[in-house]
Amino acid sequence: MLKSLTNKILAIIIILIIAILIQVIFFLNEIITLISSFLIILSIGLSIGGILIGVKEMKTDRNSRIGVIGNSLILLIFIIIISAALSSTEKLTSNNSASYVLNDTAVRLIEQGHLNHALELLDSAISLDPDELNSYHNKAFAFAELGDIDKAIEYYDYVIALKPDSKVSLLNRGILYVEQGDLELAYNDYKKAVQLGLNNKVLFNNLADLEKKKKNYKAAFQLIEKSLAIDSIYPEGLATKASIFNSSGNLKDAIICIDKAIGIDSSNKESLLTKASILSSNDLFTDSKFYIEKVLSLDSQYIKAYHILGQIHFFEGNINEAIKTYKTALSIDNTNSFTNESLAYLSLIIKDSSNVCFYLNKIENKQVIFNNERLNDFYSTSCEDI
């Protein structure tokens, strides 16, 4: 039967198909994929040749019909498989393109403040292409803009779990951790982003601020210089540098640096508030209040301004005014850890035990409480954790 050339070709093709299957099932990698692709192309070419040869051989050898039929069936199977693959690829490409368009539109909507509409588009993008991580990253950003920090972190967690080298997701999650008061988690995310090579002024600035809080002033100065090397007139970077100067005991350079930041952008709230904080930490309360008032004239909902003002009232011995100020901050964001911690501490001072527990139980990140020895002692003995 194998005397016929078309039958011999059929036998060779069958052997090639077996070899392809073994490679794909047991040894699949990029090189094997290339080899298998070559063998498939070779098999298709051989089957076409086998059919043409078999048609001629059938005139003299009836057994050649087996080779013609076999080669025809194999060619047909290959055509069906390739057509299905092309159709699937075309559909996938179409879905990817649609997902890209939806993501691009959603990002623009987020920038315009249309957050709920953006989330709807991102859900559609995910249904079209569940493997596109940008959709989840953008959903996290939208939830963060909505103020749903827990949901935003949940989506960043998902992205980072699947793509641990997602530098921007690490930076953004770190920023959210800071908002929640989870400074150590933020620090770890920032450090990972730096190790992965993210060259970003916000990253260096934020990490410098955390190093300052750890009193690692040398590291803080090195990082803030990296931030300002990227953008020498970055107001937030100059404000952080001023804060580092102040924390390390250099008030003169702190004032020079923060005045430079305010000179670049006199309406930058962070720069104005940093100057208020520097002045307050040096007992210049009247001057500090002046800058706080400027911040609140720009944004009456800027919660950090109330935090510093509350601290000033406390240092001035005006406990009732401090409580009033922090309650104003609470009306803006009743989940803010610093606000609730401050109100709990002030309630403890005036011996209002029920309110101490009330405010402490509103703090989701209990590490905030554990870091304050006096509040931690009270919480562990007098409060019911919910």
Short mmCIF file of N, CA and C in Angstrom, two decimals, residues 114-284:
data_model
loop_
_atom_site.label_atom_id
_atom_site.label_comp_id
_atom_site.label_asym_id
_atom_site.label_seq_id
_atom_site.Cartn_x
_atom_site.Cartn_y
_atom_site.Cartn_z
N HIS A 114 -16.85 62.74 35.65
CA HIS A 114 -18.03 61.89 35.43
C HIS A 114 -17.69 60.45 35.84
N LEU A 115 -17.57 60.25 37.14
CA LEU A 115 -16.97 59.02 37.65
C LEU A 115 -17.87 57.80 37.49
N ASN A 116 -19.16 57.94 37.76
CA ASN A 116 -20.06 56.79 37.67
C ASN A 116 -20.19 56.30 36.23
N HIS A 117 -20.26 57.25 35.30
CA HIS A 117 -20.32 56.88 33.88
C HIS A 117 -19.03 56.16 33.48
N ALA A 118 -17.91 56.66 33.97
CA ALA A 118 -16.62 56.03 33.68
C ALA A 118 -16.60 54.59 34.19
N LEU A 119 -17.12 54.37 35.39
CA LEU A 119 -17.14 53.01 35.95
C LEU A 119 -18.01 52.07 35.11
N GLU A 120 -19.11 52.59 34.57
CA GLU A 120 -19.97 51.78 33.71
C GLU A 120 -19.21 51.34 32.45
N LEU A 121 -18.47 52.28 31.85
CA LEU A 121 -17.69 51.95 30.66
C LEU A 121 -16.59 50.94 30.97
N LEU A 122 -15.99 51.08 32.12
CA LEU A 122 -14.92 50.15 32.51
C LEU A 122 -15.46 48.76 32.77
N ASP A 123 -16.67 48.67 33.31
CA ASP A 123 -17.32 47.36 33.48
C ASP A 123 -17.55 46.70 32.12
N SER A 124 -17.94 47.51 31.14
CA SER A 124 -18.15 47.00 29.78
C SER A 124 -16.82 46.53 29.18
N ALA A 125 -15.77 47.30 29.43
CA ALA A 125 -14.44 46.93 28.92
C ALA A 125 -13.99 45.60 29.52
N ILE A 126 -14.24 45.40 30.80
CA ILE A 126 -13.86 44.16 31.47
C ILE A 126 -14.64 42.97 30.93
N SER A 127 -15.92 43.18 30.62
CA SER A 127 -16.74 42.08 30.08
C SER A 127 -16.25 41.69 28.68
N LEU A 128 -15.71 42.65 27.93
CA LEU A 128 -15.18 42.35 26.60
C LEU A 128 -13.81 41.68 26.67
N ASP A 129 -12.99 42.16 27.60
CA ASP A 129 -11.63 41.65 27.71
C ASP A 129 -11.23 41.57 29.19
N PRO A 130 -11.60 40.48 29.85
CA PRO A 130 -11.33 40.34 31.30
C PRO A 130 -9.85 40.32 31.66
N ASP A 131 -8.97 40.09 30.68
CA ASP A 131 -7.54 40.00 30.96
C ASP A 131 -6.81 41.33 30.85
N GLU A 132 -7.52 42.38 30.42
CA GLU A 132 -6.88 43.69 30.27
C GLU A 132 -6.81 44.39 31.63
N LEU A 133 -5.61 44.42 32.21
CA LEU A 133 -5.43 44.95 33.56
C LEU A 133 -5.65 46.46 33.65
N ASN A 134 -5.48 47.17 32.54
CA ASN A 134 -5.70 48.62 32.56
C ASN A 134 -7.12 48.97 33.00
N SER A 135 -8.07 48.10 32.66
CA SER A 135 -9.46 48.35 33.05
C SER A 135 -9.60 48.34 34.57
N TYR A 136 -8.94 47.40 35.23
CA TYR A 136 -9.00 47.30 36.70
C TYR A 136 -8.23 48.46 37.35
N HIS A 137 -7.09 48.81 36.73
CA HIS A 137 -6.30 49.94 37.23
C HIS A 137 -7.13 51.23 37.18
N ASN A 138 -7.81 51.43 36.04
CA ASN A 138 -8.62 52.64 35.89
C ASN A 138 -9.84 52.63 36.82
N LYS A 139 -10.39 51.44 37.08
CA LYS A 139 -11.49 51.35 38.04
C LYS A 139 -11.02 51.76 39.43
N ALA A 140 -9.83 51.31 39.79
CA ALA A 140 -9.26 51.68 41.09
C ALA A 140 -9.13 53.19 41.20
N PHE A 141 -8.64 53.81 40.12
CA PHE A 141 -8.45 55.27 40.12
C PHE A 141 -9.79 55.98 40.26
N ALA A 142 -10.81 55.47 39.55
CA ALA A 142 -12.15 56.09 39.61
C ALA A 142 -12.73 55.98 41.02
N PHE A 143 -12.59 54.81 41.64
CA PHE A 143 -13.10 54.65 43.01
C PHE A 143 -12.36 55.57 43.99
N ALA A 144 -11.05 55.74 43.76
CA ALA A 144 -10.28 56.65 44.61
C ALA A 144 -10.81 58.08 44.48
N GLU A 145 -11.12 58.47 43.25
CA GLU A 145 -11.67 59.81 43.02
C GLU A 145 -13.05 59.96 43.65
N LEU A 146 -13.79 58.85 43.72
CA LEU A 146 -15.11 58.88 44.38
C LEU A 146 -15.00 58.92 45.90
N GLY A 147 -13.79 58.64 46.40
CA GLY A 147 -13.58 58.62 47.85
C GLY A 147 -13.75 57.26 48.47
N ASP A 148 -13.99 56.24 47.62
CA ASP A 148 -14.13 54.86 48.13
C ASP A 148 -12.74 54.22 48.15
N ILE A 149 -11.98 54.53 49.18
CA ILE A 149 -10.57 54.10 49.24
C ILE A 149 -10.44 52.58 49.33
N ASP A 150 -11.31 51.95 50.13
CA ASP A 150 -11.23 50.49 50.29
C ASP A 150 -11.43 49.78 48.94
N LYS A 151 -12.43 50.25 48.17
CA LYS A 151 -12.70 49.64 46.87
C LYS A 151 -11.55 49.88 45.90
N ALA A 152 -10.99 51.09 45.96
CA ALA A 152 -9.86 51.41 45.09
C ALA A 152 -8.67 50.50 45.40
N ILE A 153 -8.37 50.33 46.67
CA ILE A 153 -7.25 49.46 47.07
C ILE A 153 -7.52 48.02 46.64
N GLU A 154 -8.76 47.59 46.74
CA GLU A 154 -9.12 46.23 46.33
C GLU A 154 -8.77 45.99 44.86
N TYR A 155 -9.04 46.97 44.00
CA TYR A 155 -8.73 46.81 42.57
C TYR A 155 -7.23 46.91 42.32
N TYR A 156 -6.54 47.79 43.05
CA TYR A 156 -5.08 47.85 42.91
C TYR A 156 -4.46 46.54 43.38
N ASP A 157 -5.01 45.94 44.44
CA ASP A 157 -4.53 44.64 44.93
C ASP A 157 -4.62 43.59 43.82
N TYR A 158 -5.74 43.62 43.10
CA TYR A 158 -5.98 42.65 42.02
C TYR A 158 -4.93 42.81 40.92
N VAL A 159 -4.71 44.06 40.52
CA VAL A 159 -3.73 44.34 39.46
C VAL A 159 -2.33 43.90 39.88
N ILE A 160 -1.95 44.27 41.11
CA ILE A 160 -0.59 43.98 41.58
C ILE A 160 -0.39 42.48 41.80
N ALA A 161 -1.46 41.78 42.21
CA ALA A 161 -1.35 40.32 42.39
C ALA A 161 -1.04 39.63 41.06
N LEU A 162 -1.64 40.12 39.98
CA LEU A 162 -1.42 39.52 38.66
C LEU A 162 -0.18 40.08 37.98
N LYS A 163 0.19 41.32 38.34
CA LYS A 163 1.35 41.96 37.72
C LYS A 163 2.15 42.69 38.80
N PRO A 164 2.97 41.95 39.55
CA PRO A 164 3.69 42.53 40.69
C PRO A 164 4.62 43.69 40.33
N ASP A 165 4.98 43.81 39.05
CA ASP A 165 5.87 44.90 38.64
C ASP A 165 5.09 46.11 38.09
N SER A 166 3.80 46.19 38.45
CA SER A 166 2.98 47.33 38.04
C SER A 166 3.34 48.54 38.89
N LYS A 167 4.32 49.32 38.41
CA LYS A 167 4.91 50.39 39.21
C LYS A 167 3.90 51.49 39.56
N VAL A 168 3.10 51.89 38.59
CA VAL A 168 2.14 52.98 38.83
C VAL A 168 1.06 52.54 39.82
N SER A 169 0.64 51.28 39.72
CA SER A 169 -0.35 50.76 40.67
C SER A 169 0.21 50.75 42.09
N LEU A 170 1.49 50.41 42.22
CA LEU A 170 2.13 50.43 43.54
C LEU A 170 2.17 51.86 44.10
N LEU A 171 2.52 52.82 43.24
CA LEU A 171 2.55 54.23 43.66
C LEU A 171 1.16 54.67 44.11
N ASN A 172 0.16 54.39 43.28
CA ASN A 172 -1.20 54.84 43.60
C ASN A 172 -1.76 54.17 44.85
N ARG A 173 -1.46 52.88 45.01
CA ARG A 173 -1.92 52.20 46.23
C ARG A 173 -1.23 52.77 47.45
N GLY A 174 0.05 53.11 47.30
CA GLY A 174 0.78 53.74 48.40
C GLY A 174 0.14 55.05 48.82
N ILE A 175 -0.27 55.85 47.85
CA ILE A 175 -0.92 57.13 48.14
C ILE A 175 -2.21 56.90 48.94
N LEU A 176 -2.95 55.87 48.57
CA LEU A 176 -4.21 55.56 49.28
C LEU A 176 -3.93 55.05 50.69
N TYR A 177 -2.86 54.25 50.83
CA TYR A 177 -2.49 53.78 52.18
C TYR A 177 -2.18 54.97 53.10
N VAL A 178 -1.51 55.99 52.55
CA VAL A 178 -1.22 57.18 53.35
C VAL A 178 -2.53 57.84 53.81
N GLU A 179 -3.50 57.92 52.91
CA GLU A 179 -4.79 58.52 53.26
C GLU A 179 -5.47 57.73 54.38
N GLN A 180 -5.24 56.42 54.41
CA GLN A 180 -5.84 55.58 55.45
C GLN A 180 -5.02 55.57 56.74
N GLY A 181 -3.84 56.16 56.68
CA GLY A 181 -2.96 56.14 57.85
C GLY A 181 -2.07 54.93 57.93
N ASP A 182 -2.08 54.09 56.89
CA ASP A 182 -1.22 52.90 56.85
C ASP A 182 0.14 53.27 56.27
N LEU A 183 0.93 54.01 57.04
CA LEU A 183 2.17 54.56 56.52
C LEU A 183 3.21 53.50 56.19
N GLU A 184 3.25 52.43 56.96
CA GLU A 184 4.24 51.38 56.71
C GLU A 184 3.93 50.64 55.41
N LEU A 185 2.64 50.39 55.16
CA LEU A 185 2.24 49.75 53.90
C LEU A 185 2.56 50.66 52.72
N ALA A 186 2.30 51.95 52.91
CA ALA A 186 2.62 52.93 51.86
C ALA A 186 4.12 52.94 51.59
N TYR A 187 4.89 52.95 52.65
CA TYR A 187 6.36 52.97 52.55
C TYR A 187 6.85 51.77 51.74
N ASN A 188 6.30 50.59 52.02
CA ASN A 188 6.71 49.37 51.31
C ASN A 188 6.37 49.45 49.82
N ASP A 189 5.18 49.98 49.51
CA ASP A 189 4.79 50.11 48.10
C ASP A 189 5.69 51.10 47.37
N TYR A 190 5.97 52.23 48.00
CA TYR A 190 6.85 53.22 47.39
C TYR A 190 8.24 52.64 47.14
N LYS A 191 8.77 51.92 48.13
CA LYS A 191 10.10 51.33 47.99
C LYS A 191 10.14 50.32 46.83
N LYS A 192 9.09 49.52 46.71
CA LYS A 192 9.03 48.55 45.61
C LYS A 192 9.01 49.26 44.26
N ALA A 193 8.22 50.34 44.18
CA ALA A 193 8.13 51.10 42.92
C ALA A 193 9.49 51.68 42.55
N VAL A 194 10.23 52.17 43.55
CA VAL A 194 11.57 52.70 43.30
C VAL A 194 12.49 51.59 42.82
N GLN A 195 12.44 50.43 43.48
CA GLN A 195 13.29 49.29 43.12
C GLN A 195 12.99 48.80 41.70
N LEU A 196 11.74 48.96 41.27
CA LEU A 196 11.34 48.54 39.92
C LEU A 196 11.72 49.57 38.87
N GLY A 197 12.25 50.71 39.33
CA GLY A 197 12.77 51.70 38.38
C GLY A 197 11.83 52.82 38.01
N LEU A 198 10.77 53.03 38.77
CA LEU A 198 9.85 54.13 38.46
C LEU A 198 10.52 55.46 38.79
N ASN A 199 10.71 56.27 37.77
CA ASN A 199 11.36 57.58 37.93
C ASN A 199 10.26 58.64 37.90
N ASN A 200 9.70 58.92 39.06
CA ASN A 200 8.51 59.75 39.15
C ASN A 200 8.65 60.75 40.29
N LYS A 201 8.41 62.02 40.01
CA LYS A 201 8.63 63.06 41.03
C LYS A 201 7.69 62.90 42.22
N VAL A 202 6.46 62.44 41.96
CA VAL A 202 5.51 62.24 43.06
C VAL A 202 5.98 61.11 43.95
N LEU A 203 6.48 60.03 43.35
CA LEU A 203 6.99 58.89 44.11
C LEU A 203 8.13 59.32 45.03
N PHE A 204 9.13 60.00 44.47
CA PHE A 204 10.27 60.43 45.28
C PHE A 204 9.85 61.41 46.37
N ASN A 205 8.92 62.29 46.04
CA ASN A 205 8.43 63.27 47.01
C ASN A 205 7.71 62.57 48.18
N ASN A 206 6.82 61.64 47.84
CA ASN A 206 6.04 60.96 48.88
C ASN A 206 6.92 60.07 49.77
N LEU A 207 7.89 59.41 49.14
CA LEU A 207 8.78 58.55 49.92
C LEU A 207 9.70 59.40 50.80
N ALA A 208 10.10 60.57 50.29
CA ALA A 208 10.91 61.49 51.10
C ALA A 208 10.14 61.93 52.34
N ASP A 209 8.85 62.19 52.17
CA ASP A 209 8.02 62.62 53.30
C ASP A 209 7.94 61.53 54.37
N LEU A 210 7.83 60.27 53.92
CA LEU A 210 7.77 59.17 54.88
C LEU A 210 9.12 58.94 55.57
N GLU A 211 10.20 59.12 54.82
CA GLU A 211 11.53 59.01 55.44
C GLU A 211 11.71 60.12 56.48
N LYS A 212 11.16 61.28 56.20
CA LYS A 212 11.20 62.39 57.17
C LYS A 212 10.46 62.00 58.45
N LYS A 213 9.28 61.39 58.27
CA LYS A 213 8.50 60.96 59.44
C LYS A 213 9.25 59.92 60.26
N LYS A 214 10.09 59.13 59.58
CA LYS A 214 10.92 58.14 60.28
C LYS A 214 12.20 58.76 60.84
N LYS A 215 12.36 60.09 60.59
CA LYS A 215 13.56 60.85 61.01
C LYS A 215 14.83 60.38 60.29
N ASN A 216 14.63 59.78 59.11
CA ASN A 216 15.76 59.42 58.26
C ASN A 216 16.04 60.61 57.33
N TYR A 217 16.59 61.67 57.89
CA TYR A 217 16.68 62.93 57.15
C TYR A 217 17.63 62.85 55.96
N LYS A 218 18.70 62.09 56.08
CA LYS A 218 19.64 61.95 54.97
C LYS A 218 18.95 61.31 53.77
N ALA A 219 18.23 60.22 54.02
CA ALA A 219 17.49 59.55 52.94
C ALA A 219 16.40 60.46 52.38
N ALA A 220 15.75 61.21 53.26
CA ALA A 220 14.68 62.12 52.84
C ALA A 220 15.23 63.19 51.90
N PHE A 221 16.36 63.78 52.25
CA PHE A 221 16.97 64.81 51.40
C PHE A 221 17.40 64.24 50.05
N GLN A 222 17.95 63.02 50.05
CA GLN A 222 18.37 62.40 48.80
C GLN A 222 17.19 62.17 47.86
N LEU A 223 16.09 61.72 48.43
CA LEU A 223 14.89 61.44 47.63
C LEU A 223 14.25 62.72 47.10
N ILE A 224 14.19 63.76 47.95
CA ILE A 224 13.54 64.99 47.49
C ILE A 224 14.38 65.67 46.41
N GLU A 225 15.70 65.50 46.48
CA GLU A 225 16.55 66.04 45.42
C GLU A 225 16.29 65.32 44.10
N LYS A 226 16.01 64.03 44.16
CA LYS A 226 15.65 63.27 42.96
C LYS A 226 14.34 63.79 42.37
N SER A 227 13.38 64.07 43.25
CA SER A 227 12.10 64.61 42.80
C SER A 227 12.28 65.95 42.11
N LEU A 228 13.07 66.83 42.72
CA LEU A 228 13.28 68.18 42.18
C LEU A 228 14.21 68.16 40.97
N ALA A 229 15.01 67.10 40.82
CA ALA A 229 15.84 66.96 39.61
C ALA A 229 14.95 66.72 38.40
N ILE A 230 13.81 66.06 38.62
CA ILE A 230 12.85 65.82 37.54
C ILE A 230 12.08 67.10 37.22
N ASP A 231 11.73 67.86 38.26
CA ASP A 231 10.97 69.11 38.08
C ASP A 231 11.42 70.08 39.18
N SER A 232 12.30 71.01 38.81
CA SER A 232 12.90 71.91 39.80
C SER A 232 11.91 72.93 40.36
N ILE A 233 10.75 73.11 39.70
CA ILE A 233 9.75 74.06 40.20
C ILE A 233 8.48 73.33 40.64
N TYR A 234 8.67 72.11 41.09
CA TYR A 234 7.55 71.29 41.59
C TYR A 234 7.18 71.80 42.99
N PRO A 235 6.04 72.51 43.14
CA PRO A 235 5.70 73.13 44.43
C PRO A 235 5.62 72.15 45.58
N GLU A 236 4.98 70.98 45.32
CA GLU A 236 4.86 69.99 46.39
C GLU A 236 6.23 69.47 46.82
N GLY A 237 7.14 69.35 45.86
CA GLY A 237 8.49 68.89 46.18
C GLY A 237 9.23 69.91 47.03
N LEU A 238 9.10 71.18 46.66
CA LEU A 238 9.73 72.24 47.45
C LEU A 238 9.12 72.32 48.85
N ALA A 239 7.81 72.10 48.92
CA ALA A 239 7.13 72.11 50.23
C ALA A 239 7.65 70.97 51.11
N THR A 240 7.82 69.80 50.51
CA THR A 240 8.35 68.66 51.27
C THR A 240 9.78 68.94 51.72
N LYS A 241 10.58 69.52 50.83
CA LYS A 241 11.96 69.85 51.20
C LYS A 241 11.98 70.84 52.37
N ALA A 242 11.09 71.83 52.32
CA ALA A 242 10.99 72.80 53.42
C ALA A 242 10.63 72.10 54.72
N SER A 243 9.70 71.15 54.62
CA SER A 243 9.26 70.41 55.80
C SER A 243 10.40 69.57 56.39
N ILE A 244 11.23 69.01 55.49
CA ILE A 244 12.39 68.22 55.96
C ILE A 244 13.38 69.13 56.67
N PHE A 245 13.64 70.31 56.07
CA PHE A 245 14.52 71.29 56.73
C PHE A 245 14.00 71.61 58.13
N ASN A 246 12.69 71.84 58.21
CA ASN A 246 12.10 72.23 59.50
C ASN A 246 12.22 71.10 60.52
N SER A 247 11.90 69.88 60.09
CA SER A 247 11.94 68.74 61.01
C SER A 247 13.36 68.45 61.49
N SER A 248 14.36 68.77 60.65
CA SER A 248 15.75 68.53 61.03
C SER A 248 16.36 69.72 61.76
N GLY A 249 15.52 70.72 62.09
CA GLY A 249 15.96 71.84 62.92
C GLY A 249 16.51 73.03 62.17
N ASN A 250 16.26 73.11 60.87
CA ASN A 250 16.80 74.22 60.07
C ASN A 250 15.64 75.12 59.62
N LEU A 251 15.17 75.98 60.51
CA LEU A 251 14.01 76.83 60.23
C LEU A 251 14.32 77.83 59.11
N LYS A 252 15.52 78.38 59.12
CA LYS A 252 15.88 79.40 58.13
C LYS A 252 15.72 78.87 56.70
N ASP A 253 16.35 77.73 56.41
CA ASP A 253 16.26 77.16 55.06
C ASP A 253 14.85 76.65 54.77
N ALA A 254 14.13 76.25 55.80
CA ALA A 254 12.74 75.81 55.61
C ALA A 254 11.90 76.97 55.09
N ILE A 255 12.04 78.14 55.69
CA ILE A 255 11.26 79.32 55.27
C ILE A 255 11.66 79.75 53.85
N ILE A 256 12.97 79.73 53.57
CA ILE A 256 13.44 80.11 52.23
C ILE A 256 12.84 79.18 51.18
N CYS A 257 12.85 77.89 51.49
CA CYS A 257 12.38 76.88 50.54
C CYS A 257 10.87 76.98 50.32
N ILE A 258 10.11 77.15 51.40
CA ILE A 258 8.66 77.20 51.25
C ILE A 258 8.22 78.51 50.60
N ASP A 259 8.93 79.58 50.85
CA ASP A 259 8.61 80.85 50.19
C ASP A 259 8.86 80.75 48.68
N LYS A 260 9.89 79.98 48.30
CA LYS A 260 10.15 79.74 46.88
C LYS A 260 8.98 78.99 46.24
N ALA A 261 8.47 77.99 46.95
CA ALA A 261 7.32 77.21 46.45
C ALA A 261 6.10 78.10 46.28
N ILE A 262 5.83 78.94 47.28
CA ILE A 262 4.66 79.84 47.21
C ILE A 262 4.86 80.87 46.10
N GLY A 263 6.10 81.29 45.89
CA GLY A 263 6.39 82.23 44.81
C GLY A 263 6.10 81.64 43.44
N ILE A 264 6.31 80.35 43.30
CA ILE A 264 6.02 79.66 42.03
C ILE A 264 4.51 79.56 41.80
N ASP A 265 3.78 79.23 42.86
CA ASP A 265 2.33 79.08 42.76
C ASP A 265 1.70 79.53 44.08
N SER A 266 1.23 80.76 44.09
CA SER A 266 0.70 81.34 45.34
C SER A 266 -0.64 80.76 45.74
N SER A 267 -1.24 79.97 44.86
CA SER A 267 -2.54 79.36 45.19
C SER A 267 -2.42 77.86 45.46
N ASN A 268 -1.19 77.37 45.56
CA ASN A 268 -0.99 75.94 45.84
C ASN A 268 -1.29 75.67 47.32
N LYS A 269 -2.34 74.93 47.57
CA LYS A 269 -2.80 74.72 48.95
C LYS A 269 -1.76 73.98 49.80
N GLU A 270 -1.10 73.02 49.18
CA GLU A 270 -0.12 72.23 49.94
C GLU A 270 1.06 73.09 50.38
N SER A 271 1.49 74.00 49.50
CA SER A 271 2.60 74.89 49.86
C SER A 271 2.18 75.84 50.98
N LEU A 272 0.99 76.43 50.86
CA LEU A 272 0.51 77.36 51.87
C LEU A 272 0.34 76.65 53.22
N LEU A 273 -0.17 75.42 53.15
CA LEU A 273 -0.41 74.68 54.40
C LEU A 273 0.91 74.22 55.02
N THR A 274 1.89 73.92 54.19
CA THR A 274 3.20 73.55 54.72
C THR A 274 3.81 74.72 55.48
N LYS A 275 3.64 75.93 54.92
CA LYS A 275 4.17 77.09 55.64
C LYS A 275 3.44 77.28 56.97
N ALA A 276 2.12 77.07 56.94
CA ALA A 276 1.34 77.17 58.18
C ALA A 276 1.84 76.16 59.20
N SER A 277 2.13 74.94 58.74
CA SER A 277 2.60 73.88 59.63
C SER A 277 3.98 74.20 60.20
N ILE A 278 4.86 74.73 59.35
CA ILE A 278 6.22 75.09 59.80
C ILE A 278 6.14 76.19 60.86
N LEU A 279 5.31 77.19 60.60
CA LEU A 279 5.16 78.30 61.56
C LEU A 279 4.56 77.81 62.87
N SER A 280 3.55 76.93 62.75
CA SER A 280 2.88 76.40 63.95
C SER A 280 3.85 75.58 64.80
N SER A 281 4.69 74.76 64.14
CA SER A 281 5.62 73.91 64.89
C SER A 281 6.68 74.73 65.61
N ASN A 282 6.82 76.00 65.20
CA ASN A 282 7.76 76.90 65.87
C ASN A 282 7.05 77.94 66.73
N ASP A 283 5.79 77.60 67.12
CA ASP A 283 4.97 78.42 68.04
C ASP A 283 4.62 79.79 67.48
N LEU A 284 4.67 79.94 66.15
CA LEU A 284 4.27 81.20 65.51
C LEU A 284 2.81 81.05 65.06
#
